[in-house]
Every structure is written in structure tokens, then in C-alpha cells.
PDB file of C-alpha atoms in Angstrom:
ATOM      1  CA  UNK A   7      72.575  89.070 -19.191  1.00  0.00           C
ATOM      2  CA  UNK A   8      75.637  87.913 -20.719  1.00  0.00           C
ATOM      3  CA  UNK A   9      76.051  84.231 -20.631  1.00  0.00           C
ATOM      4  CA  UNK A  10      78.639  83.358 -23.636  1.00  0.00           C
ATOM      5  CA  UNK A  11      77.540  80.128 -24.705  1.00  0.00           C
ATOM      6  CA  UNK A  12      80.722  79.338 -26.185  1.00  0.00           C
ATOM      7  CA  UNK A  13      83.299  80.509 -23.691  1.00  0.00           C
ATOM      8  CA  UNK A  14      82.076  76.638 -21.854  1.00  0.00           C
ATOM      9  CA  UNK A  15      84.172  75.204 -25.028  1.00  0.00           C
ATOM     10  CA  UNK A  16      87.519  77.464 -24.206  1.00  0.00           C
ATOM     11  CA  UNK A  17      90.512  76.165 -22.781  1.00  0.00           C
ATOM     12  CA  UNK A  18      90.701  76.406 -18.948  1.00  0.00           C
ATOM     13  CA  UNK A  19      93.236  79.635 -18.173  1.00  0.00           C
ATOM     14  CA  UNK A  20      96.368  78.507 -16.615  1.00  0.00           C
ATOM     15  CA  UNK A  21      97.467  79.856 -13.316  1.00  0.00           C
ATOM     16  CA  UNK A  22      99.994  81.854 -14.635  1.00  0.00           C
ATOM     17  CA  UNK A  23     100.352  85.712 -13.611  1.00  0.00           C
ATOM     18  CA  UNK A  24     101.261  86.460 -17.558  1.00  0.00           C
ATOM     19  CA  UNK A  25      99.974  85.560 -20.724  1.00  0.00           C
ATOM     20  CA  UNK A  26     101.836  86.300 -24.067  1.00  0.00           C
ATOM     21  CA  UNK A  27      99.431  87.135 -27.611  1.00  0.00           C
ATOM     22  CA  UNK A  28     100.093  83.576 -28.430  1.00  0.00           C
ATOM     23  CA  UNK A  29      98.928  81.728 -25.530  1.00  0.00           C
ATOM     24  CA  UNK A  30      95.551  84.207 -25.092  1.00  0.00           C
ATOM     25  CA  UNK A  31      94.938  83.610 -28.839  1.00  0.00           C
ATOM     26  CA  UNK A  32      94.755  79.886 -28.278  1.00  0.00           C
ATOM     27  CA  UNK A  33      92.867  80.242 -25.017  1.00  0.00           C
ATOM     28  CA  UNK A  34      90.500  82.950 -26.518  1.00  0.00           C
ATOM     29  CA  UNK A  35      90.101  81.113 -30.040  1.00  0.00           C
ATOM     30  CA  UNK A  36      91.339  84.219 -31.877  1.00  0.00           C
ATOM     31  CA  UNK A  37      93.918  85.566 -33.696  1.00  0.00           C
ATOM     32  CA  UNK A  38      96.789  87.698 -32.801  1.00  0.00           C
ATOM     33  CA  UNK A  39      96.240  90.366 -35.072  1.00  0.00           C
ATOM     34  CA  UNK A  40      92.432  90.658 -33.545  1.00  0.00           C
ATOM     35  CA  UNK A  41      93.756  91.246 -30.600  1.00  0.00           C
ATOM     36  CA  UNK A  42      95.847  94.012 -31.381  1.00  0.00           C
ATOM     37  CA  UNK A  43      92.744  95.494 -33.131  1.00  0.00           C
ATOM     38  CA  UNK A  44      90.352  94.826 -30.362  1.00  0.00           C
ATOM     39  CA  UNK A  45      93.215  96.889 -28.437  1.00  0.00           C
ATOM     40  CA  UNK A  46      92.329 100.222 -30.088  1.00  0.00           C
ATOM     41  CA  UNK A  47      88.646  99.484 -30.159  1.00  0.00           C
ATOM     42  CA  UNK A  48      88.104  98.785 -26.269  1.00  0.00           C
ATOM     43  CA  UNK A  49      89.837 100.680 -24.045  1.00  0.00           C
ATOM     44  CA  UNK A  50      89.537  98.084 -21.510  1.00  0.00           C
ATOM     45  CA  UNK A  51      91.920  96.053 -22.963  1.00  0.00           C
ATOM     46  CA  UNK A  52      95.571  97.608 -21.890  1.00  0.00           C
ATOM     47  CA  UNK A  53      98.106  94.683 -22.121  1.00  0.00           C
ATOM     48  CA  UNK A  54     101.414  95.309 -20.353  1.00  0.00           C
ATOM     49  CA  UNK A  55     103.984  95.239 -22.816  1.00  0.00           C
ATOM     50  CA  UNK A  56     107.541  95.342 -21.572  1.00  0.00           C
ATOM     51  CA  UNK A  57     111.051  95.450 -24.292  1.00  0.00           C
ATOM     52  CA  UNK A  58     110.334  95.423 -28.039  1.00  0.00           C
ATOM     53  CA  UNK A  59     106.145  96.476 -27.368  1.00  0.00           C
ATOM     54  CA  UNK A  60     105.652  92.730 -26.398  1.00  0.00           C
ATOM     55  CA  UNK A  61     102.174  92.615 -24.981  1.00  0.00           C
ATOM     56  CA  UNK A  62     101.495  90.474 -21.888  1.00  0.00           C
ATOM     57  CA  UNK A  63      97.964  89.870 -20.723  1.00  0.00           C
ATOM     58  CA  UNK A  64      97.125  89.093 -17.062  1.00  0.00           C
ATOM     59  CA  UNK A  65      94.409  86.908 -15.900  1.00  0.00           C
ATOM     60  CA  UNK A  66      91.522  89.766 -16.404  1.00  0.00           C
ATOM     61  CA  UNK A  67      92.463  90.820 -19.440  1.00  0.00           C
ATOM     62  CA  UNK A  68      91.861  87.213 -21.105  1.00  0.00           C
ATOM     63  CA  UNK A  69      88.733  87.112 -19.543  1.00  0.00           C
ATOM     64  CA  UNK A  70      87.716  90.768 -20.668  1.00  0.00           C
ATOM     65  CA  UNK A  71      88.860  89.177 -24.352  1.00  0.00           C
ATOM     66  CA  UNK A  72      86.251  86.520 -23.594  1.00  0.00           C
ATOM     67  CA  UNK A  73      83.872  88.575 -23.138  1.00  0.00           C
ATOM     68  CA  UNK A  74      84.436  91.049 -26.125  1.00  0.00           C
ATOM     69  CA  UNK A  75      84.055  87.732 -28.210  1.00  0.00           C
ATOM     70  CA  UNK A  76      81.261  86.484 -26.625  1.00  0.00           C
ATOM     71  CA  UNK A  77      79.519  89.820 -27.315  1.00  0.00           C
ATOM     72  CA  UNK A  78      80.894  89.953 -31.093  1.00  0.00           C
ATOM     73  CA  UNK A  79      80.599  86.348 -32.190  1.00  0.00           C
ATOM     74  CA  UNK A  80      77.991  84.926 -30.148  1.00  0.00           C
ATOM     75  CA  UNK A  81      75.643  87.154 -29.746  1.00  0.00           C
ATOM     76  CA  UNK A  82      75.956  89.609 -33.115  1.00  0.00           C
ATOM     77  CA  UNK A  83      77.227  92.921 -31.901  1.00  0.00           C
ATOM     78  CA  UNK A  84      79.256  94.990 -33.449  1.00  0.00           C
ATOM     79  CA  UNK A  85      82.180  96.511 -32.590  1.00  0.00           C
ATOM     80  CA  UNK A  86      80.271  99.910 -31.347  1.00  0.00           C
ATOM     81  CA  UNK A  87      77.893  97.902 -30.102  1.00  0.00           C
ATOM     82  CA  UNK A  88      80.015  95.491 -27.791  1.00  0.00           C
ATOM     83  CA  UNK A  89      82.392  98.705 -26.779  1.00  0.00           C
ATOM     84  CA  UNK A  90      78.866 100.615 -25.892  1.00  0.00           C
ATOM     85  CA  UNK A  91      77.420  97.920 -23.649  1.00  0.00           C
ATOM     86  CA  UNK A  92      81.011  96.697 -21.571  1.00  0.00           C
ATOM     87  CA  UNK A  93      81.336 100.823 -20.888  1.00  0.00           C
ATOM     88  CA  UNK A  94      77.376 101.200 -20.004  1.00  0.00           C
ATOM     89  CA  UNK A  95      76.111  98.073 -17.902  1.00  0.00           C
ATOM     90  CA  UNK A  96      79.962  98.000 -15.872  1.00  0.00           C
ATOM     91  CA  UNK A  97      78.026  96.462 -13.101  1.00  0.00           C
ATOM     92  CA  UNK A  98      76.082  93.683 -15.336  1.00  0.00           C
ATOM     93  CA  UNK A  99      79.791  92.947 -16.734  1.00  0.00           C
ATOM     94  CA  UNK A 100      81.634  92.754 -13.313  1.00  0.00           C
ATOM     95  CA  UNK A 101      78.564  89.569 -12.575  1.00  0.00           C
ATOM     96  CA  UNK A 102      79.946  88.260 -15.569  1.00  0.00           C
ATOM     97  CA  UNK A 103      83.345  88.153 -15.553  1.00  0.00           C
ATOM     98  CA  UNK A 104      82.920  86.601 -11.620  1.00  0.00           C
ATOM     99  CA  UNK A 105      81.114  83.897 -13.501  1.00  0.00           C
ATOM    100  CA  UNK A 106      83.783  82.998 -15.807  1.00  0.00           C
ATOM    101  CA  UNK A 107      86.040  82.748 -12.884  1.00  0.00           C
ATOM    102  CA  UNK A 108      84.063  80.864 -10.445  1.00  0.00           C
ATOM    103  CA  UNK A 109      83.576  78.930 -14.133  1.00  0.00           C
ATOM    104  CA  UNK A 110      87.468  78.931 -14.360  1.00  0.00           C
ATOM    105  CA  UNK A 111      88.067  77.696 -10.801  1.00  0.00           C
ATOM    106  CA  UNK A 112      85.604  75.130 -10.474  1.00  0.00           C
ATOM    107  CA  UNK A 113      87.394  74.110 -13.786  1.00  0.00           C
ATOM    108  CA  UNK A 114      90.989  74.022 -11.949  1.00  0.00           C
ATOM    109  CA  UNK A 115      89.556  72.599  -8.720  1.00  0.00           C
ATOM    110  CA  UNK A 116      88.462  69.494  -9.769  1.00  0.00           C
ATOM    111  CA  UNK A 117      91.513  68.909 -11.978  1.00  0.00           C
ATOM    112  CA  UNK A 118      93.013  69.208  -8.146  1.00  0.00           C
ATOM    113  CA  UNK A 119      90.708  66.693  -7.276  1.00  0.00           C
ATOM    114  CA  UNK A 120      91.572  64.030  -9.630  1.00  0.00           C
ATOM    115  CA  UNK A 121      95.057  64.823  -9.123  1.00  0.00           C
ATOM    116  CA  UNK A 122      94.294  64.292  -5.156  1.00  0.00           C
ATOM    117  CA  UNK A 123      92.388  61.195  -6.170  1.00  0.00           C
ATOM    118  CA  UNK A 124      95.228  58.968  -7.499  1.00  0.00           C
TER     119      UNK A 124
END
């Protein structure tokens, strides 16, 4: 099963409905220009982009980015390995992007807490 080991060290993702390259490259520790590549490598990835081809990533596209770099980085696949197994096991990677979100809201709910605390 997919449990990215270093996706725990990532940024929490904000509660925002859009993301621009810049703000999923700092939440997803990679570079803008990976991005765009790992755009015409997975097919999964299909940012919106609006005037001037700006991409904007929603909430499941950052965590399908996590994912693809938790597959390439952390555990050694390559890119035709990574694009093989998110388009084979679909139901195995479904369980694990709902763990990065429960991950992600347990995350934002106790920042609540504290906030509620003071």
C-alpha cells in the first residue's frame, strides 16, 4: 500500500478552493517546471487554467501531486512506473488519497482546537 513517508513533513493544504503553481510547489516540495512535466506524463493531473494558460490546482489535484511524488521520490518508481500503478490499482489509490485527507483534516482540526482553546 502506499503510505508516503514523507508527505507527514508537507505543509498542511489550506482551505482554499484554488491553488496557483506557486503555492502547490511549496506545499508539494517541488518545482514549477515539474509540475508542468508531471502534467504530460499523468493524465490525472488536469489543472484548470483560465487567461494567459495560468494553471490552478484544486484541492485533489495537490493531493494527486503528493502522491505522484511519493511514488517517484520515496519509493523509486519511475515515471512509467508511477503512471502504470495510479491507472492500475485506482481503488488502492482512492484509500490513499482518503488518508491524506483525513491526514489533512485532522491536521486543520486541531489547529481549530487551539484556536478554540485560547
Amino acid at each position: 500500500m502506499l503510505e508516503p513517508s514523507h508527505n507527514d513533513e508537507l505543509p498542511p493544504i489550506p482551505g482554499k478552493r484554488y491553488f496557483t503553481i506557486g503555492e502547490v510547489s511549496d506545499l508539494c516540495a517541488v518545482k514549477p517546471h515539474v509540475l508542468r512535466y508531471w502534467e504530460q506524463e499523468f493524465t490525472q493531473l488536469n489543472p484548470v487554467k483560465r487567461r494567459g494558460n495560468r494553471r490552478y490546482y484544486q484541492r485533489q489535484d495537490v493531493l494527486m501531486i503528493r502522491q505522484i511524488r511519493a511514488l517517484l521520490y520515496d519509493q523509486g518508481f519511475t515515471i512509467g512506473g508511477a503512471r502504470q500503478r495510479l491507472s492500475g490499482d485506482e481503488a488502492k489509490d482512492d484509500t490513499t488519497q482518503y488518508k491524506q485527507l483525513i491526514r489533512q483534516m485532522i491536521v486543520e482540526l486541531e489547529d481549530v482546537l487551539l484556536v478554540l482553546r485560547k
